[in-house]
Coordinates of C-alpha atoms in Angstrom, one line a residue:
Chain A
X1 CA 0.0 0.0 0.0
X2 CA 1.0 3.6 -0.5
X3 CA 2.1 5.9 2.3
X4 CA 3.1 9.5 2.4
X5 CA 5.4 11.1 4.9
X6 CA 6.1 14.7 5.9
X7 CA 8.6 16.1 8.2
X8 CA 9.0 17.8 10.5
X9 CA 5.6 17.7 12.1
X10 CA 6.0 21.1 13.7
X11 CA 8.5 23.9 13.2
X12 CA 9.0 27.3 14.8
X13 CA 11.3 29.6 12.8
X14 CA 12.4 33.2 13.1
X15 CA 11.6 35.7 10.4
X16 CA 14.3 35.8 7.7
X17 CA 15.5 32.2 8.4
X18 CA 15.5 29.5 5.6
X19 CA 13.0 26.7 5.3
X20 CA 13.0 23.2 4.1
X21 CA 10.0 20.8 4.3
X22 CA 10.3 17.3 3.0
X23 CA 7.7 15.0 1.6
X24 CA 8.2 11.4 0.5
X25 CA 5.8 8.8 -1.0
X26 CA 6.2 5.1 -0.7
X27 CA 4.6 2.3 -2.6
X28 CA 4.0 3.9 -5.9
X29 CA 5.9 5.3 -8.9
X30 CA 5.6 8.4 -11.1
X31 CA 3.1 10.1 -8.8
X32 CA 1.8 13.6 -9.2
X33 CA 2.9 15.6 -6.1
X34 CA 1.4 18.7 -4.6
X35 CA 2.1 21.3 -1.9
X36 CA -0.8 23.1 -0.2
X37 CA -0.9 25.7 2.5
X38 CA -3.9 25.9 4.9
X39 CA -4.3 29.0 6.9
X40 CA -6.4 29.3 10.0
X41 CA -7.7 25.7 9.7
X42 CA -9.7 26.5 6.6
X43 CA -9.3 26.5 2.9
X44 CA -6.4 25.0 1.0
X45 CA -4.2 27.0 -1.3
X46 CA -2.3 25.0 -3.9
X47 CA 1.2 26.2 -4.0
X48 CA 3.1 23.9 -6.3
X49 CA 2.5 20.7 -8.2
X50 CA 4.8 18.3 -10.1
X51 CA 4.1 15.6 -12.7
X52 CA 7.7 14.4 -12.8
X53 CA 11.3 14.8 -11.6
X54 CA 12.4 18.4 -12.1
X55 CA 9.0 19.5 -13.3
X56 CA 7.5 22.1 -11.0
X57 CA 4.5 24.3 -11.6
X58 CA 3.9 27.2 -9.4
X59 CA 0.3 28.3 -8.7
X60 CA 1.0 31.4 -6.6
X61 CA 4.0 33.7 -6.9
X62 CA 5.5 34.1 -3.4
X63 CA 8.4 33.6 -1.1
X64 CA 8.5 29.8 -1.6
X65 CA 10.0 27.4 -4.0
X66 CA 9.7 23.6 -4.6
X67 CA 11.9 21.0 -6.0
X68 CA 11.6 17.3 -6.9
X69 CA 15.0 15.8 -6.9
X70 CA 13.7 12.2 -7.0
X71 CA 10.5 10.5 -8.3
X72 CA 8.9 10.3 -4.8
X73 CA 10.5 13.2 -3.1
X74 CA 9.1 16.7 -3.0
X75 CA 10.7 19.6 -1.1
X76 CA 9.3 23.0 -0.2
X77 CA 11.9 25.7 0.5
X78 CA 12.3 29.3 1.3
X79 CA 15.5 31.4 1.5
X80 CA 13.9 33.9 4.0
X81 CA 10.7 33.3 5.8
X82 CA 8.1 35.9 6.3
X83 CA 5.5 36.1 9.1
X84 CA 2.8 35.5 6.4
X85 CA 4.4 32.1 5.7
X86 CA 3.0 30.7 8.9
X87 CA 0.4 28.0 8.4
X88 CA -0.2 24.3 8.0
X89 CA 1.6 22.8 5.0
X90 CA 0.2 19.7 3.4
X91 CA 1.8 17.5 0.8
X92 CA -0.3 15.2 -1.4
X93 CA 0.1 12.7 -4.1
X94 CA -2.1 11.2 -6.8
X95 CA -1.7 8.7 -9.6
X96 CA -0.8 10.4 -12.9
X97 CA -4.3 10.0 -14.2
X98 CA -7.3 12.3 -14.5
X99 CA -10.1 11.9 -12.0
X100 CA -8.0 10.4 -9.3
X101 CA -8.3 11.5 -5.7
X102 CA -5.3 13.0 -3.9
X103 CA -3.9 11.4 -0.8
X104 CA -2.6 13.7 1.9
X105 CA 0.3 13.5 4.3
X106 CA 0.0 14.4 8.0
X107 CA 1.1 18.0 7.5
X108 CA 3.7 20.4 9.0
X109 CA 2.6 23.2 11.3
X110 CA 5.0 26.1 10.6
X111 CA 5.1 29.1 12.9
X112 CA 7.2 32.1 11.9
X113 CA 8.0 34.5 14.8
Chain B
X1 CA -11.6 28.2 -14.1
X2 CA -13.4 26.0 -11.7
X3 CA -14.7 26.9 -8.3
X4 CA -16.4 25.3 -5.3
X5 CA -18.8 26.9 -2.8
X6 CA -19.6 25.5 0.6
X7 CA -22.2 28.0 1.8
X8 CA -22.2 27.0 5.4
X9 CA -19.1 27.7 7.6
X10 CA -20.6 25.5 10.3
X11 CA -23.3 22.9 10.6
X12 CA -24.6 21.7 13.9
X13 CA -26.6 18.5 14.2
X14 CA -27.7 16.3 17.1
X15 CA -26.3 12.8 17.4
X16 CA -28.4 10.3 15.7
X17 CA -30.0 12.8 13.3
X18 CA -29.3 12.9 9.6
X19 CA -26.7 15.4 8.4
X20 CA -26.1 17.3 5.2
X21 CA -23.1 19.3 4.2
X22 CA -23.7 21.4 1.1
X23 CA -21.5 21.9 -1.9
X24 CA -22.0 23.6 -5.3
X25 CA -19.5 23.8 -8.0
X26 CA -18.7 25.6 -11.2
X27 CA -16.6 23.9 -14.0
X28 CA -16.4 23.9 -17.7
X29 CA -17.8 20.7 -19.0
X30 CA -18.3 17.6 -16.8
X31 CA -16.8 17.4 -13.3
X32 CA -15.0 15.0 -11.1
X33 CA -16.2 15.7 -7.5
X34 CA -14.7 14.7 -4.2
X35 CA -15.3 14.9 -0.5
X36 CA -12.6 15.0 2.2
X37 CA -12.6 15.1 6.0
X38 CA -10.0 16.7 8.2
X39 CA -9.6 16.2 11.9
X40 CA -7.7 18.8 13.9
X41 CA -4.0 19.1 13.1
X42 CA -4.2 16.2 10.6
X43 CA -4.1 15.8 6.9
X44 CA -7.2 15.4 4.7
X45 CA -8.8 12.0 4.4
X46 CA -10.6 11.0 1.2
X47 CA -14.3 10.1 1.8
X48 CA -15.8 9.5 -1.7
X49 CA -15.8 10.7 -5.3
X50 CA -18.1 11.0 -8.3
X51 CA -16.6 10.2 -11.7
X52 CA -19.5 9.1 -13.8
X53 CA -22.5 6.8 -13.6
X54 CA -24.9 6.5 -10.6
X55 CA -25.6 10.0 -9.1
X56 CA -25.6 8.6 -5.6
X57 CA -22.1 7.8 -4.4
X58 CA -21.4 5.8 -1.3
X59 CA -18.1 6.3 0.6
X60 CA -16.3 5.7 3.8
X61 CA -17.8 5.7 7.4
X62 CA -21.4 5.6 6.1
X63 CA -21.2 8.8 4.1
X64 CA -22.8 9.3 0.8
X65 CA -23.2 12.2 -1.7
X66 CA -25.6 12.9 -4.4
X67 CA -24.5 14.5 -7.7
X68 CA -27.1 16.8 -9.2
X69 CA -26.0 18.1 -12.6
X70 CA -28.9 20.6 -13.1
X71 CA -28.3 22.2 -9.7
X72 CA -24.5 21.8 -10.0
X73 CA -24.5 20.4 -6.5
X74 CA -22.8 17.5 -4.7
X75 CA -24.1 17.5 -1.1
X76 CA -22.6 15.1 1.5
X77 CA -25.1 13.2 3.6
X78 CA -25.2 10.6 6.4
X79 CA -28.4 9.1 7.8
X80 CA -27.4 9.1 11.4
X81 CA -24.6 11.4 12.7
X82 CA -22.0 10.3 15.3
X83 CA -20.1 12.5 17.7
X84 CA -17.0 11.2 16.0
X85 CA -18.1 12.7 12.7
X86 CA -17.3 16.2 14.1
X87 CA -14.6 17.5 11.8
X88 CA -13.9 19.9 8.9
X89 CA -15.3 18.8 5.6
X90 CA -14.0 19.8 2.2
X91 CA -15.6 19.5 -1.2
X92 CA -13.4 19.6 -4.3
X93 CA -13.8 19.6 -8.1
X94 CA -11.7 18.8 -11.1
X95 CA -12.8 19.2 -14.7
X96 CA -13.0 16.1 -16.9
X97 CA -10.3 16.2 -19.5
X98 CA -6.7 15.5 -20.2
X99 CA -4.4 16.6 -17.5
X100 CA -7.2 17.4 -15.1
X101 CA -5.4 16.2 -12.0
X102 CA -5.6 19.5 -10.1
X103 CA -8.3 19.8 -7.5
X104 CA -10.0 23.0 -6.5
X105 CA -11.2 22.9 -2.9
X106 CA -14.1 24.7 -1.1
X107 CA -13.3 26.7 2.0
X108 CA -14.6 23.9 4.2
X109 CA -17.6 23.3 6.5
X110 CA -17.1 22.6 10.2
X111 CA -19.5 19.9 11.3
X112 CA -20.3 19.6 15.0
X113 CA -22.3 16.7 16.2
X114 CA -23.9 17.4 19.6
X115 CA -24.3 14.4 22.0

């Protein structure tokens, strides 16, 4: 069966510090991968998605970037965090086929102080 | 571009009563529709989806949803609510077509089941 991991689970960082969040998927190959941000326990904002190694699409221009160095690894980064980067970050994967549901990781709670 | 509306921020229902969480959508062409549930500080869990065929879709934990094309709705229902159903519920839509793997989510509805 497939599993998705995210770490760390929680993170407190000062403004201006760098960020690296990691997501890995097991039990599948060639997945589509997604990064979402959820603010205040409500709606999800799609940040990035990837259909293959090195292929990243950005949905919202911002202070963040994403990379996919391996087939089942997806990394969210920032060079300098802003207060507004605080939130709950969710990674998800789906099979590379239309109409398929996405499966979410446990999330990372990021607080920028 | 597609969109999803969940008109109720919060729904309160007594334990044992039927529950409905509303969702309407806008998409070019036919939709794929999904419902997810989220418990506090956890990721989203997939409940059910509509792809094609029968308008009534059954999913996990006794939930079901009815696709209504004329009303562009996909309401989530359960005949008898449990306290453990209290959570945040998200509706999502994706247009049918090549490369349609991105989901657009509603803002979520908080369901509270009162003992």
